[in-house]
PDB file of C-alpha atoms in Angstrom:
ATOM      1  CA  MET A   1       9.786  -9.722  16.024  1.00 58.00           C
ATOM      2  CA  ARG A   2       6.656  -8.956  16.938  1.00 51.00           C
ATOM      3  CA  THR A   3       4.243  -8.482  13.864  1.00 59.00           C
ATOM      4  CA  THR A   4       0.927  -9.925  14.270  1.00 51.00           C
ATOM      5  CA  PRO A   5      -1.136  -7.354  15.798  1.00 54.00           C
ATOM      6  CA  PRO A   6      -2.916  -8.681  19.091  1.00 51.00           C
ATOM      7  CA  ALA A   7      -6.197 -10.117  19.268  1.00 47.00           C
ATOM      8  CA  ALA A   8      -9.004  -7.442  20.601  1.00 47.00           C
ATOM      9  CA  SER A   9     -11.563  -7.980  23.520  1.00 44.00           C
ATOM     10  CA  GLY A  10     -13.649  -6.063  26.039  1.00 43.00           C
ATOM     11  CA  ARG A  11     -13.695  -2.776  25.677  1.00 44.00           C
ATOM     12  CA  ASP A  12     -10.599  -2.588  23.429  1.00 49.00           C
ATOM     13  CA  ALA A  13     -12.317  -4.534  21.268  1.00 47.00           C
ATOM     14  CA  GLN A  14     -15.415  -2.337  20.777  1.00 50.00           C
ATOM     15  CA  ALA A  15     -13.525   1.045  20.108  1.00 67.00           C
ATOM     16  CA  ARG A  16     -10.655  -0.908  17.341  1.00 77.00           C
ATOM     17  CA  PRO A  17     -11.697  -0.127  14.335  1.00 79.00           C
ATOM     18  CA  GLY A  18     -12.251  -2.448  11.302  1.00 87.00           C
ATOM     19  CA  PRO A  19     -12.341  -2.426   7.547  1.00 86.00           C
ATOM     20  CA  ILE A  20     -15.949  -1.998   7.305  1.00 86.00           C
ATOM     21  CA  THR A  21     -18.633   1.106   8.969  1.00 88.00           C
ATOM     22  CA  ARG A  22     -22.392   0.413   8.973  1.00 89.00           C
ATOM     23  CA  VAL A  23     -24.145   3.375   8.256  1.00 91.00           C
ATOM     24  CA  ARG A  24     -28.224   4.243   8.029  1.00 93.00           C
ATOM     25  CA  VAL A  25     -29.167   5.910   4.703  1.00 91.00           C
ATOM     26  CA  ARG A  26     -32.257   6.734   3.144  1.00 89.00           C
ATOM     27  CA  GLU A  27     -32.320   5.086  -0.182  1.00 91.00           C
ATOM     28  CA  LEU A  28     -34.293   7.563  -3.207  1.00 93.00           C
ATOM     29  CA  THR A  29     -35.875   5.515  -6.077  1.00 93.00           C
ATOM     30  CA  GLY A  30     -37.932   7.066  -8.293  1.00 93.00           C
ATOM     31  CA  ALA A  31     -40.490   9.137  -6.085  1.00 92.00           C
ATOM     32  CA  SER A  32     -40.372   6.820  -3.377  1.00 93.00           C
ATOM     33  CA  GLY A  33     -37.434   5.904  -0.217  1.00 94.00           C
ATOM     34  CA  ARG A  34     -36.857   3.633   2.099  1.00 94.00           C
ATOM     35  CA  ASP A  35     -34.308   3.030   5.166  1.00 94.00           C
ATOM     36  CA  ARG A  36     -31.965   0.985   5.078  1.00 92.00           C
ATOM     37  CA  ARG A  37     -28.440  -0.270   6.143  1.00 92.00           C
ATOM     38  CA  ASP A  38     -25.341   0.642   3.982  1.00 89.00           C
ATOM     39  CA  ASP A  39     -21.737  -0.166   4.355  1.00 87.00           C
ATOM     40  CA  LEU A  40     -18.590   2.197   3.921  1.00 88.00           C
ATOM     41  CA  ALA A  41     -15.326   1.569   3.816  1.00 85.00           C
ATOM     42  CA  THR A  42     -13.305   2.734   6.900  1.00 90.00           C
ATOM     43  CA  GLU A  43     -10.872   5.837   7.026  1.00 91.00           C
ATOM     44  CA  GLU A  44      -8.997   6.301   9.826  1.00 92.00           C
ATOM     45  CA  PRO A  45      -5.710   8.231  10.300  1.00 93.00           C
ATOM     46  CA  LEU A  46      -2.886   6.322  10.994  1.00 94.00           C
ATOM     47  CA  GLU A  47       0.322   7.755  12.627  1.00 93.00           C
ATOM     48  CA  ILE A  48       4.108   5.974  12.041  1.00 95.00           C
ATOM     49  CA  ARG A  49       6.137   6.581  14.845  1.00 93.00           C
ATOM     50  CA  LEU A  50      10.051   5.056  14.883  1.00 95.00           C
ATOM     51  CA  THR A  51      11.785   4.748  18.112  1.00 95.00           C
ATOM     52  CA  ALA A  52      15.344   4.325  18.767  1.00 96.00           C
ATOM     53  CA  PRO A  53      17.320   1.768  21.852  1.00 96.00           C
ATOM     54  CA  ASP A  54      18.164   5.027  23.103  1.00 95.00           C
ATOM     55  CA  GLY A  55      14.080   6.159  23.382  1.00 92.00           C
ATOM     56  CA  THR A  56      14.512   8.546  20.905  1.00 93.00           C
ATOM     57  CA  ARG A  57      11.013   9.468  19.246  1.00 92.00           C
ATOM     58  CA  ARG A  58       9.920  10.478  16.129  1.00 92.00           C
ATOM     59  CA  THR A  59       6.849  10.695  13.627  1.00 90.00           C
ATOM     60  CA  VAL A  60       7.337   9.645  10.582  1.00 91.00           C
ATOM     61  CA  ALA A  61       4.054   9.926   9.085  1.00 91.00           C
ATOM     62  CA  ILE A  62      -0.147  10.612   9.513  1.00 92.00           C
ATOM     63  CA  THR A  63      -1.995   8.465   7.115  1.00 92.00           C
ATOM     64  CA  MET A  64      -5.351   8.000   6.159  1.00 94.00           C
ATOM     65  CA  ARG A  65      -5.978   4.487   5.657  1.00 94.00           C
ATOM     66  CA  THR A  66      -8.221   1.689   5.815  1.00 93.00           C
ATOM     67  CA  PRO A  67      -7.620  -0.303   9.163  1.00 94.00           C
ATOM     68  CA  GLY A  68      -6.128  -4.093   8.688  1.00 93.00           C
ATOM     69  CA  HIS A  69      -2.855  -4.975   7.966  1.00 96.00           C
ATOM     70  CA  ASP A  70      -1.438  -1.961   9.835  1.00 97.00           C
ATOM     71  CA  PHE A  71       1.731  -3.320  10.630  1.00 98.00           C
ATOM     72  CA  GLU A  72       2.674  -4.111   7.267  1.00 98.00           C
ATOM     73  CA  LEU A  73       1.638  -0.640   6.041  1.00 97.00           C
ATOM     74  CA  ALA A  74       4.055   0.862   8.232  1.00 97.00           C
ATOM     75  CA  ALA A  75       6.917  -1.346   7.287  1.00 97.00           C
ATOM     76  CA  GLY A  76       6.020  -0.776   3.570  1.00 97.00           C
ATOM     77  CA  PHE A  77       5.593   2.916   3.885  1.00 95.00           C
ATOM     78  CA  LEU A  78       9.174   3.290   5.699  1.00 95.00           C
ATOM     79  CA  HIS A  79      10.788   0.864   2.978  1.00 95.00           C
ATOM     80  CA  GLY A  80       9.459   2.734   0.013  1.00 92.00           C
ATOM     81  CA  GLU A  81      10.842   6.295   1.479  1.00 89.00           C
ATOM     82  CA  GLY A  82      14.463   4.058   2.144  1.00 89.00           C
ATOM     83  CA  LEU A  83      13.815   5.181   6.291  1.00 91.00           C
ATOM     84  CA  VAL A  84      14.850   1.088   6.745  1.00 92.00           C
ATOM     85  CA  GLY A  85      16.356  -1.804   5.282  1.00 88.00           C
ATOM     86  CA  PRO A  86      16.483  -5.244   5.814  1.00 82.00           C
ATOM     87  CA  GLY A  87      16.664  -5.916   9.509  1.00 90.00           C
ATOM     88  CA  ASP A  88      16.527  -2.817  10.610  1.00 96.00           C
ATOM     89  CA  ILE A  89      12.930  -3.524  12.135  1.00 97.00           C
ATOM     90  CA  ALA A  90      13.104  -4.842  16.000  1.00 97.00           C
ATOM     91  CA  ALA A  91       9.729  -4.787  16.585  1.00 97.00           C
ATOM     92  CA  ILE A  92       6.273  -3.495  15.594  1.00 97.00           C
ATOM     93  CA  ALA A  93       3.329  -2.654  18.014  1.00 96.00           C
ATOM     94  CA  TYR A  94       0.430  -0.626  18.378  1.00 93.00           C
ATOM     95  CA  CYS A  95       0.687   1.975  20.950  1.00 86.00           C
ATOM     96  CA  THR A  96       0.292   0.969  24.556  1.00 75.00           C
ATOM     97  CA  ASP A  97       0.178   4.578  25.899  1.00 76.00           C
ATOM     98  CA  GLU A  98      -2.007   4.336  29.260  1.00 76.00           C
ATOM     99  CA  ASP A  99      -2.752   7.938  28.582  1.00 73.00           C
ATOM    100  CA  LEU A 100      -4.848   7.540  25.055  1.00 74.00           C
ATOM    101  CA  PRO A 101      -8.155   6.241  24.507  1.00 75.00           C
ATOM    102  CA  PRO A 102      -8.081   2.316  23.063  1.00 71.00           C
ATOM    103  CA  GLU A 103      -9.356   3.860  19.497  1.00 70.00           C
ATOM    104  CA  ALA A 104      -6.459   6.247  19.904  1.00 79.00           C
ATOM    105  CA  ARG A 105      -3.724   3.174  20.131  1.00 81.00           C
ATOM    106  CA  TYR A 106      -5.039   1.137  17.508  1.00 91.00           C
ATOM    107  CA  ASN A 107      -4.325   4.263  15.371  1.00 93.00           C
ATOM    108  CA  THR A 108      -0.859   4.667  16.186  1.00 93.00           C
ATOM    109  CA  VAL A 109       2.058   1.867  15.260  1.00 95.00           C
ATOM    110  CA  THR A 110       5.454   2.383  16.644  1.00 95.00           C
ATOM    111  CA  VAL A 111       8.663   0.592  14.645  1.00 97.00           C
ATOM    112  CA  ARG A 112      11.001  -0.034  16.896  1.00 97.00           C
ATOM    113  CA  LEU A 113      14.636  -0.065  15.214  1.00 97.00           C
ATOM    114  CA  HIS A 114      17.778  -1.831  16.055  1.00 97.00           C
ATOM    115  CA  GLY A 115      19.686   1.698  15.543  1.00 96.00           C
ATOM    116  CA  PRO A 116      19.351   5.419  15.708  1.00 95.00           C
ATOM    117  CA  ILE A 117      16.729   6.913  13.603  1.00 93.00           C
ATOM    118  CA  PRO A 118      17.745   7.769  10.251  1.00 89.00           C
ATOM    119  CA  GLU A 119      18.777  11.473   9.576  1.00 77.00           C
ATOM    120  CA  LEU A 120      17.409  12.389   6.644  1.00 62.00           C
ATOM    121  CA  PRO A 121      15.620  14.872   5.102  1.00 57.00           C
ATOM    122  CA  ALA A 122      12.621  13.016   3.874  1.00 51.00           C
ATOM    123  CA  LEU A 123      11.385  12.813   7.627  1.00 52.00           C
ATOM    124  CA  ASP A 124      10.478  16.344   7.362  1.00 50.00           C
ATOM    125  CA  ARG A 125       9.209  15.608   4.595  1.00 47.00           C
ATOM    126  CA  HIS A 126       6.325  13.024   5.212  1.00 49.00           C
ATOM    127  CA  PHE A 127       4.743  14.328   7.848  1.00 49.00           C
ATOM    128  CA  LEU A 128       1.112  14.739   6.290  1.00 52.00           C
ATOM    129  CA  THR A 129      -0.660  11.717   3.348  1.00 55.00           C
ATOM    130  CA  SER A 130      -3.509  10.942   2.683  1.00 50.00           C
ATOM    131  CA  SER A 131      -5.980   8.335   1.307  1.00 47.00           C
ATOM    132  CA  ALA A 132      -6.003   9.887  -2.705  1.00 47.00           C
ATOM    133  CA  CYS A 133      -3.271  12.212  -3.138  1.00 46.00           C
ATOM    134  CA  GLY A 134       0.160   9.809  -1.808  1.00 43.00           C
ATOM    135  CA  VAL A 135       2.986  11.251  -0.483  1.00 44.00           C
ATOM    136  CA  CYS A 136       2.866  14.717  -0.445  1.00 38.00           C
ATOM    137  CA  GLY A 137       5.931  16.497  -1.526  1.00 38.00           C
ATOM    138  CA  SER A 138       7.538  12.875  -2.278  1.00 44.00           C
ATOM    139  CA  ALA A 139      11.102  12.053  -3.463  1.00 46.00           C
ATOM    140  CA  SER A 140      11.458  13.474  -7.206  1.00 66.00           C
ATOM    141  CA  LEU A 141      13.534  11.132  -9.751  1.00 75.00           C
ATOM    142  CA  ASP A 142      16.895  12.294  -8.891  1.00 78.00           C
ATOM    143  CA  ALA A 143      16.935  11.110  -5.063  1.00 78.00           C
ATOM    144  CA  LEU A 144      15.348   8.191  -6.280  1.00 82.00           C
ATOM    145  CA  ARG A 145      18.954   7.551  -8.590  1.00 84.00           C
ATOM    146  CA  ASP A 146      21.147   8.142  -5.066  1.00 82.00           C
ATOM    147  CA  ARG A 147      19.194   5.096  -4.112  1.00 84.00           C
ATOM    148  CA  CYS A 148      17.533   3.225  -6.236  1.00 85.00           C
ATOM    149  CA  ARG A 149      18.440   0.553  -9.120  1.00 86.00           C
ATOM    150  CA  SER A 150      17.049  -0.051 -12.192  1.00 86.00           C
ATOM    151  CA  VAL A 151      15.355  -3.303 -11.996  1.00 86.00           C
ATOM    152  CA  PRO A 152      17.032  -6.591 -13.563  1.00 80.00           C
ATOM    153  CA  ARG A 153      15.728  -8.083 -16.881  1.00 78.00           C
ATOM    154  CA  GLY A 154      15.829 -11.289 -15.239  1.00 78.00           C
ATOM    155  CA  GLU A 155      13.869 -14.128 -16.475  1.00 82.00           C
ATOM    156  CA  LEU A 156      10.281 -12.830 -16.231  1.00 92.00           C
ATOM    157  CA  THR A 157       7.948 -12.908 -19.372  1.00 94.00           C
ATOM    158  CA  LEU A 158       4.073 -12.981 -19.671  1.00 96.00           C
ATOM    159  CA  SER A 159       1.963 -13.514 -21.960  1.00 97.00           C
ATOM    160  CA  PRO A 160      -1.174 -10.844 -22.881  1.00 97.00           C
ATOM    161  CA  ASP A 161      -3.495 -13.730 -21.924  1.00 97.00           C
ATOM    162  CA  LEU A 162      -1.453 -13.896 -18.258  1.00 97.00           C
ATOM    163  CA  LEU A 163      -2.172 -10.303 -18.292  1.00 98.00           C
ATOM    164  CA  TYR A 164      -5.717  -9.583 -19.227  1.00 98.00           C
ATOM    165  CA  GLY A 165      -7.261 -12.073 -16.283  1.00 97.00           C
ATOM    166  CA  LEU A 166      -5.549 -10.196 -14.120  1.00 97.00           C
ATOM    167  CA  PRO A 167      -7.724  -7.501 -13.425  1.00 95.00           C
ATOM    168  CA  GLU A 168     -10.982 -10.522 -12.762  1.00 94.00           C
ATOM    169  CA  ALA A 169      -8.262 -12.090 -10.345  1.00 95.00           C
ATOM    170  CA  LEU A 170      -7.978  -9.461  -8.079  1.00 94.00           C
ATOM    171  CA  ARG A 171     -11.308  -8.231  -8.618  1.00 91.00           C
ATOM    172  CA  LEU A 172     -12.041 -11.968  -6.698  1.00 89.00           C
ATOM    173  CA  ALA A 173      -9.779 -11.542  -4.112  1.00 85.00           C
ATOM    174  CA  GLN A 174     -11.448  -7.722  -2.622  1.00 80.00           C
ATOM    175  CA  GLY A 175     -13.681  -8.950   0.364  1.00 72.00           C
ATOM    176  CA  VAL A 176     -14.013  -5.688   1.553  1.00 65.00           C
ATOM    177  CA  PHE A 177     -14.659  -4.051  -1.591  1.00 58.00           C
ATOM    178  CA  GLY A 178     -17.679  -6.591  -2.482  1.00 57.00           C
ATOM    179  CA  LYS A 179     -19.221  -5.425   0.398  1.00 65.00           C
ATOM    180  CA  THR A 180     -18.761  -1.455   0.356  1.00 63.00           C
ATOM    181  CA  GLY A 181     -17.678  -0.427  -3.172  1.00 64.00           C
ATOM    182  CA  GLY A 182     -15.643   2.391  -1.565  1.00 65.00           C
ATOM    183  CA  LEU A 183     -11.768   0.621  -1.926  1.00 82.00           C
ATOM    184  CA  HIS A 184      -8.934   0.184  -3.997  1.00 89.00           C
ATOM    185  CA  ALA A 185      -6.965  -3.142  -4.027  1.00 93.00           C
ATOM    186  CA  ALA A 186      -3.319  -3.637  -4.982  1.00 95.00           C
ATOM    187  CA  GLY A 187      -2.182  -7.510  -5.801  1.00 96.00           C
ATOM    188  CA  LEU A 188       1.162  -9.499  -5.919  1.00 97.00           C
ATOM    189  CA  PHE A 189       0.824 -12.014  -8.734  1.00 97.00           C
ATOM    190  CA  ALA A 190       3.856 -15.347  -9.244  1.00 97.00           C
ATOM    191  CA  ALA A 191       4.834 -15.118 -13.191  1.00 95.00           C
ATOM    192  CA  ASP A 192       2.365 -17.482 -13.943  1.00 95.00           C
ATOM    193  CA  GLY A 193      -0.620 -15.555 -12.419  1.00 95.00           C
ATOM    194  CA  THR A 194      -1.111 -16.883  -9.602  1.00 96.00           C
ATOM    195  CA  PRO A 195      -2.036 -14.708  -6.660  1.00 95.00           C
ATOM    196  CA  VAL A 196       0.789 -14.508  -3.545  1.00 97.00           C
ATOM    197  CA  ALA A 197      -1.093 -11.565  -2.015  1.00 96.00           C
ATOM    198  CA  VAL A 198      -4.252  -8.745  -2.215  1.00 95.00           C
ATOM    199  CA  ARG A 199      -4.462  -5.863  -0.022  1.00 95.00           C
ATOM    200  CA  GLU A 200      -6.828  -3.215   0.163  1.00 93.00           C
ATOM    201  CA  ASP A 201      -6.997   0.467   1.358  1.00 94.00           C
ATOM    202  CA  VAL A 202      -8.730   3.664   0.413  1.00 90.00           C
ATOM    203  CA  GLY A 203      -5.868   4.510  -0.772  1.00 89.00           C
ATOM    204  CA  ARG A 204      -4.184   3.136  -3.852  1.00 88.00           C
ATOM    205  CA  HIS A 205      -0.539   3.800  -2.575  1.00 93.00           C
ATOM    206  CA  ASN A 206      -1.047   2.666   0.912  1.00 95.00           C
ATOM    207  CA  ALA A 207      -2.459  -0.883  -0.920  1.00 95.00           C
ATOM    208  CA  VAL A 208       1.137  -0.964  -2.259  1.00 97.00           C
ATOM    209  CA  ASP A 209       2.463  -0.462   1.387  1.00 97.00           C
ATOM    210  CA  LYS A 210       0.969  -2.970   2.657  1.00 97.00           C
ATOM    211  CA  LEU A 211       1.961  -5.475   0.207  1.00 97.00           C
ATOM    212  CA  VAL A 212       5.429  -4.261   0.226  1.00 97.00           C
ATOM    213  CA  GLY A 213       5.285  -4.807   3.975  1.00 97.00           C
ATOM    214  CA  TRP A 214       4.000  -7.882   3.825  1.00 97.00           C
ATOM    215  CA  ALA A 215       6.875  -9.365   1.545  1.00 97.00           C
ATOM    216  CA  ALA A 216       9.736  -6.900   3.701  1.00 96.00           C
ATOM    217  CA  LEU A 217       8.516  -8.377   7.356  1.00 96.00           C
ATOM    218  CA  ASN A 218       8.033 -11.788   5.348  1.00 95.00           C
ATOM    219  CA  GLY A 219      11.888 -12.215   4.292  1.00 95.00           C
ATOM    220  CA  ARG A 220      10.324 -11.783   0.358  1.00 95.00           C
ATOM    221  CA  LEU A 221      12.386  -9.104  -0.935  1.00 95.00           C
ATOM    222  CA  PRO A 222      12.961  -8.164  -3.928  1.00 94.00           C
ATOM    223  CA  LEU A 223      10.642  -9.209  -5.529  1.00 96.00           C
ATOM    224  CA  ALA A 224      11.973 -10.094  -8.849  1.00 94.00           C
ATOM    225  CA  GLU A 225       9.431 -12.742 -10.361  1.00 95.00           C
ATOM    226  CA  HIS A 226       6.776 -10.481  -9.750  1.00 97.00           C
ATOM    227  CA  VAL A 227       3.879  -8.772 -10.843  1.00 98.00           C
ATOM    228  CA  LEU A 228       1.974  -5.878  -9.122  1.00 98.00           C
ATOM    229  CA  MET A 229      -1.968  -5.286  -9.827  1.00 97.00           C
ATOM    230  CA  VAL A 230      -3.867  -2.189  -9.013  1.00 96.00           C
ATOM    231  CA  SER A 231      -7.142  -1.172  -9.081  1.00 92.00           C
ATOM    232  CA  GLY A 232      -7.208   2.443 -10.390  1.00 89.00           C
ATOM    233  CA  ARG A 233      -4.115   4.638 -12.015  1.00 92.00           C
ATOM    234  CA  ALA A 234      -0.399   4.285 -12.071  1.00 95.00           C
ATOM    235  CA  SER A 235       0.849   7.383 -10.244  1.00 94.00           C
ATOM    236  CA  TYR A 236       4.376   8.168  -9.924  1.00 94.00           C
ATOM    237  CA  GLU A 237       4.035   6.937  -6.064  1.00 92.00           C
ATOM    238  CA  ILE A 238       3.410   3.930  -7.139  1.00 95.00           C
ATOM    239  CA  MET A 239       5.977   3.094  -9.216  1.00 96.00           C
ATOM    240  CA  GLN A 240       7.993   4.365  -6.808  1.00 94.00           C
ATOM    241  CA  LYS A 241       7.426   2.207  -4.375  1.00 95.00           C
ATOM    242  CA  ALA A 242       7.151  -0.837  -7.243  1.00 96.00           C
ATOM    243  CA  LEU A 243      10.978   0.061  -7.492  1.00 96.00           C
ATOM    244  CA  ALA A 244      12.034  -0.120  -4.182  1.00 94.00           C
ATOM    245  CA  ALA A 245      10.220  -3.627  -3.790  1.00 96.00           C
ATOM    246  CA  GLY A 246      12.105  -4.755  -6.843  1.00 95.00           C
ATOM    247  CA  VAL A 247       9.044  -5.833  -9.095  1.00 97.00           C
ATOM    248  CA  PRO A 248       9.432  -5.869 -12.472  1.00 97.00           C
ATOM    249  CA  VAL A 249       6.181  -5.315 -13.777  1.00 98.00           C
ATOM    250  CA  VAL A 250       3.361  -2.657 -12.901  1.00 98.00           C
ATOM    251  CA  CYS A 251      -0.401  -3.275 -14.574  1.00 98.00           C
ATOM    252  CA  ALA A 252      -3.038  -0.966 -13.839  1.00 97.00           C
ATOM    253  CA  VAL A 253      -6.825  -0.623 -14.988  1.00 95.00           C
ATOM    254  CA  SER A 254      -6.101   2.661 -15.722  1.00 95.00           C
ATOM    255  CA  ALA A 255      -4.053   5.197 -17.213  1.00 96.00           C
ATOM    256  CA  PRO A 256      -0.469   6.218 -16.059  1.00 96.00           C
ATOM    257  CA  SER A 257       1.238   9.710 -15.565  1.00 95.00           C
ATOM    258  CA  SER A 258       3.885  11.262 -17.098  1.00 95.00           C
ATOM    259  CA  LEU A 259       6.355  11.012 -14.562  1.00 94.00           C
ATOM    260  CA  ALA A 260       5.352   7.443 -13.810  1.00 95.00           C
ATOM    261  CA  VAL A 261       6.361   6.575 -17.618  1.00 97.00           C
ATOM    262  CA  GLU A 262       8.930   7.841 -16.880  1.00 95.00           C
ATOM    263  CA  LEU A 263      10.499   6.113 -13.915  1.00 95.00           C
ATOM    264  CA  ALA A 264       9.659   2.832 -15.268  1.00 96.00           C
ATOM    265  CA  ARG A 265      11.530   3.934 -18.873  1.00 96.00           C
ATOM    266  CA  GLU A 266      14.312   5.361 -16.739  1.00 95.00           C
ATOM    267  CA  PHE A 267      14.740   2.095 -14.221  1.00 96.00           C
ATOM    268  CA  GLY A 268      14.104  -0.551 -16.344  1.00 96.00           C
ATOM    269  CA  LEU A 269       9.897  -1.494 -15.190  1.00 97.00           C
ATOM    270  CA  THR A 270       7.148  -2.649 -17.599  1.00 98.00           C
ATOM    271  CA  LEU A 271       4.392  -0.515 -16.862  1.00 98.00           C
ATOM    272  CA  VAL A 272       1.059  -1.525 -18.368  1.00 98.00           C
ATOM    273  CA  GLY A 273      -1.597   0.360 -18.327  1.00 97.00           C
ATOM    274  CA  PHE A 274      -5.606   0.439 -19.342  1.00 97.00           C
ATOM    275  CA  LEU A 275      -5.330  -3.531 -18.662  1.00 97.00           C
ATOM    276  CA  ARG A 276      -9.132  -3.597 -19.598  1.00 95.00           C
ATOM    277  CA  GLY A 277     -10.541  -6.592 -21.227  1.00 93.00           C
ATOM    278  CA  GLU A 278      -8.720  -7.941 -23.628  1.00 96.00           C
ATOM    279  CA  ARG A 279      -6.988  -5.297 -24.285  1.00 97.00           C
ATOM    280  CA  CYS A 280      -4.093  -3.024 -22.695  1.00 97.00           C
ATOM    281  CA  ASN A 281      -1.205  -0.327 -23.586  1.00 98.00           C
ATOM    282  CA  VAL A 282       2.617  -1.258 -22.914  1.00 98.00           C
ATOM    283  CA  TYR A 283       4.232   2.023 -22.003  1.00 98.00           C
ATOM    284  CA  ALA A 284       7.214   0.769 -20.632  1.00 97.00           C
ATOM    285  CA  GLY A 285       9.608  -2.713 -20.914  1.00 96.00           C
ATOM    286  CA  ALA A 286       7.119  -4.002 -23.836  1.00 96.00           C
ATOM    287  CA  GLU A 287      10.064  -6.701 -24.021  1.00 95.00           C
ATOM    288  CA  ARG A 288       8.889  -8.470 -21.076  1.00 96.00           C
ATOM    289  CA  VAL A 289       5.053  -9.112 -23.301  1.00 96.00           C
ATOM    290  CA  LEU A 290       5.726 -11.884 -25.794  1.00 91.00           C
ATOM    291  CA  SER A 291       3.286 -10.889 -28.155  1.00 79.00           C
TER     292      SER A 291
END
């Protein structure tokens, strides 16, 4: 399966969007001002298409994202929404339509399936997402009950000290955030707190999709012995994606939503919120946290 983006060169290299965009700004300090360069987190649309062996093509989603790890983002989104399973993806590539300008090609990902495009209502519901709100019209708890099982209890237990160290470990791995100050991050950690993979994006849910896509494309699902740490709040969308990936523990720097807590309690996930310094709240699954 081809999952590695090709190296850019020539005209394509100039047009291909990167994670950082440089702009000129006027900085004011008191009564004085100066012109300087500023680095911004790039936000660009990404269209995710599915194609079948018979040539059928369908757009599944258009999401606003930070360029980088686009193939993982596509794979993770499709897995989290229940549109593909293990072995369903034959190849992932950027669009090669010659009538498109290079920048448009790198904002369109085509996922080629081994079989037909699934006939699911979700395909009509998930056409447009944004970097801020997650998937519009996301699947309800009833739909999750139809396709997801509770996370097994397993042997994973975590100490408070291990939890307290996760936010700083995540922050240290945020290379683009250090330059722009404008990105969310999601980190996957082993049971001993070792970072496994970290992804950044203007959208919290996109960062999680990139992590899940990384795991899916490398044959590492389900993530039964791992912890997911996110830099913002724990929303329903993030908990849904964690459940689909088999992640038993989700930690967030900020607060969870009520529906996120409901999902965690029903499906056996551990949910930790307000993880800052040496304090946190365990909203569900406290049996996995040793105290």
